[in-house]
Amino acid sequence: MGTKRLLTLSEAKILFPKKNLLKLVATTDGISDSTYIAHSQHHKYIVKFFETSSVKEVRSERELLKRLYCHGLNVPRWIKSVNGWHLFSYLEGESPQHI
């Protein structure tokens, strides 16, 4: 289960109008947050709603990603937040089957 909170493509387009989203796919991995893959003509994004994290925790995660990126690590970048939904850059990869 990757989504607890429903988000439609129409709603995502309203939240992030400058991204010209064409497709929204709910993820199936994950256990705590609602996560979608959003597609525009040339890019993919992660759209995420932190179900149990506080505003302070979300801010800390964004800051951590920024610091890691500045040190040369390949991590998603925060782009924008609207009404509790957060838009991040998308990185190609796979979810591990066994940790």
Coordinates of C-alpha atoms in Angstrom, one line a residue:
M1 CA 0.0 0.0 0.0
G2 CA 1.5 3.3 -1.1
T3 CA -1.5 5.6 -0.8
K4 CA -3.8 6.3 2.0
R5 CA -5.1 9.7 0.8
L6 CA -6.7 9.9 -2.6
L7 CA -5.4 12.4 -5.0
T8 CA -6.8 12.7 -8.5
L9 CA -5.0 14.1 -11.6
S10 CA -7.3 17.0 -11.6
E11 CA -6.5 17.9 -8.0
A12 CA -2.7 17.5 -8.7
K13 CA -3.0 19.8 -11.7
I14 CA -4.6 22.5 -9.4
L15 CA -1.9 22.0 -6.7
F16 CA 1.0 22.2 -9.2
P17 CA -0.3 24.0 -12.3
K18 CA 3.1 25.1 -13.7
K19 CA 4.2 21.4 -14.0
N20 CA 1.6 20.6 -16.7
L21 CA 0.9 17.2 -15.3
L22 CA -0.5 14.6 -17.7
K23 CA -0.6 11.4 -15.6
L24 CA -0.7 10.5 -11.9
V25 CA 0.1 6.9 -10.7
A26 CA -0.4 5.8 -7.1
T27 CA 2.5 3.8 -5.7
T28 CA 2.1 0.4 -4.2
D29 CA 5.1 0.4 -1.9
G30 CA 5.4 2.2 1.4
I31 CA 3.4 1.9 4.6
S32 CA 3.0 5.3 6.1
D33 CA 2.7 8.1 3.5
S34 CA 0.6 8.7 0.4
T35 CA 2.9 8.8 -2.6
Y36 CA 2.2 9.2 -6.3
I37 CA 4.4 9.4 -9.4
A38 CA 3.3 12.4 -11.5
H39 CA 4.2 12.7 -15.2
S40 CA 4.5 15.7 -17.4
Q41 CA 5.6 15.7 -21.0
H42 CA 9.3 15.6 -20.2
H43 CA 9.6 15.0 -16.5
K44 CA 8.5 12.7 -13.6
Y45 CA 7.9 13.9 -10.1
I46 CA 7.1 12.5 -6.7
V47 CA 3.9 13.8 -5.0
K48 CA 3.8 13.0 -1.4
F49 CA 1.5 13.6 1.6
F50 CA 3.2 12.8 5.0
E51 CA 0.4 11.1 6.9
T52 CA 2.0 11.1 10.4
S53 CA 4.9 13.6 10.2
S54 CA 4.6 17.0 11.9
V55 CA 5.4 20.2 10.0
K56 CA 8.7 20.3 11.8
E57 CA 9.6 16.8 10.7
V58 CA 8.7 17.5 7.1
R59 CA 10.8 20.7 7.2
S60 CA 13.7 18.7 8.7
E61 CA 13.5 16.1 5.9
R62 CA 13.5 18.8 3.2
E63 CA 16.6 20.4 4.8
L64 CA 18.3 17.0 5.0
L65 CA 17.7 16.4 1.3
K66 CA 19.0 19.8 0.5
R67 CA 22.2 19.2 2.5
L68 CA 22.8 15.8 1.0
Y69 CA 22.3 17.2 -2.5
C70 CA 24.7 20.0 -1.9
H71 CA 27.3 17.4 -0.9
G72 CA 27.0 15.7 -4.2
L73 CA 24.6 12.8 -3.3
N74 CA 21.9 11.8 -5.8
V75 CA 18.8 12.5 -3.7
P76 CA 15.3 13.9 -4.6
R77 CA 15.0 17.6 -4.5
W78 CA 12.0 19.4 -2.9
I79 CA 10.3 21.6 -5.4
K80 CA 7.1 22.9 -3.8
S81 CA 4.5 22.3 -1.1
V82 CA 0.8 23.1 -1.3
N83 CA -2.0 22.2 1.2
G84 CA 0.1 19.4 2.8
W85 CA 1.1 17.9 -0.6
H86 CA 4.8 18.0 -1.5
L87 CA 6.4 17.9 -4.9
F88 CA 9.8 16.3 -5.3
S89 CA 12.1 15.5 -8.2
Y90 CA 12.0 11.9 -9.3
L91 CA 14.9 9.5 -9.3
E92 CA 14.9 6.3 -11.3
G93 CA 15.3 3.2 -9.2
E94 CA 13.7 0.2 -7.7
S95 CA 12.2 -0.6 -4.3
P96 CA 14.2 -3.3 -2.6
Q97 CA 12.5 -6.7 -2.3
H98 CA 14.6 -7.7 0.7
I99 CA 16.3 -5.4 3.1

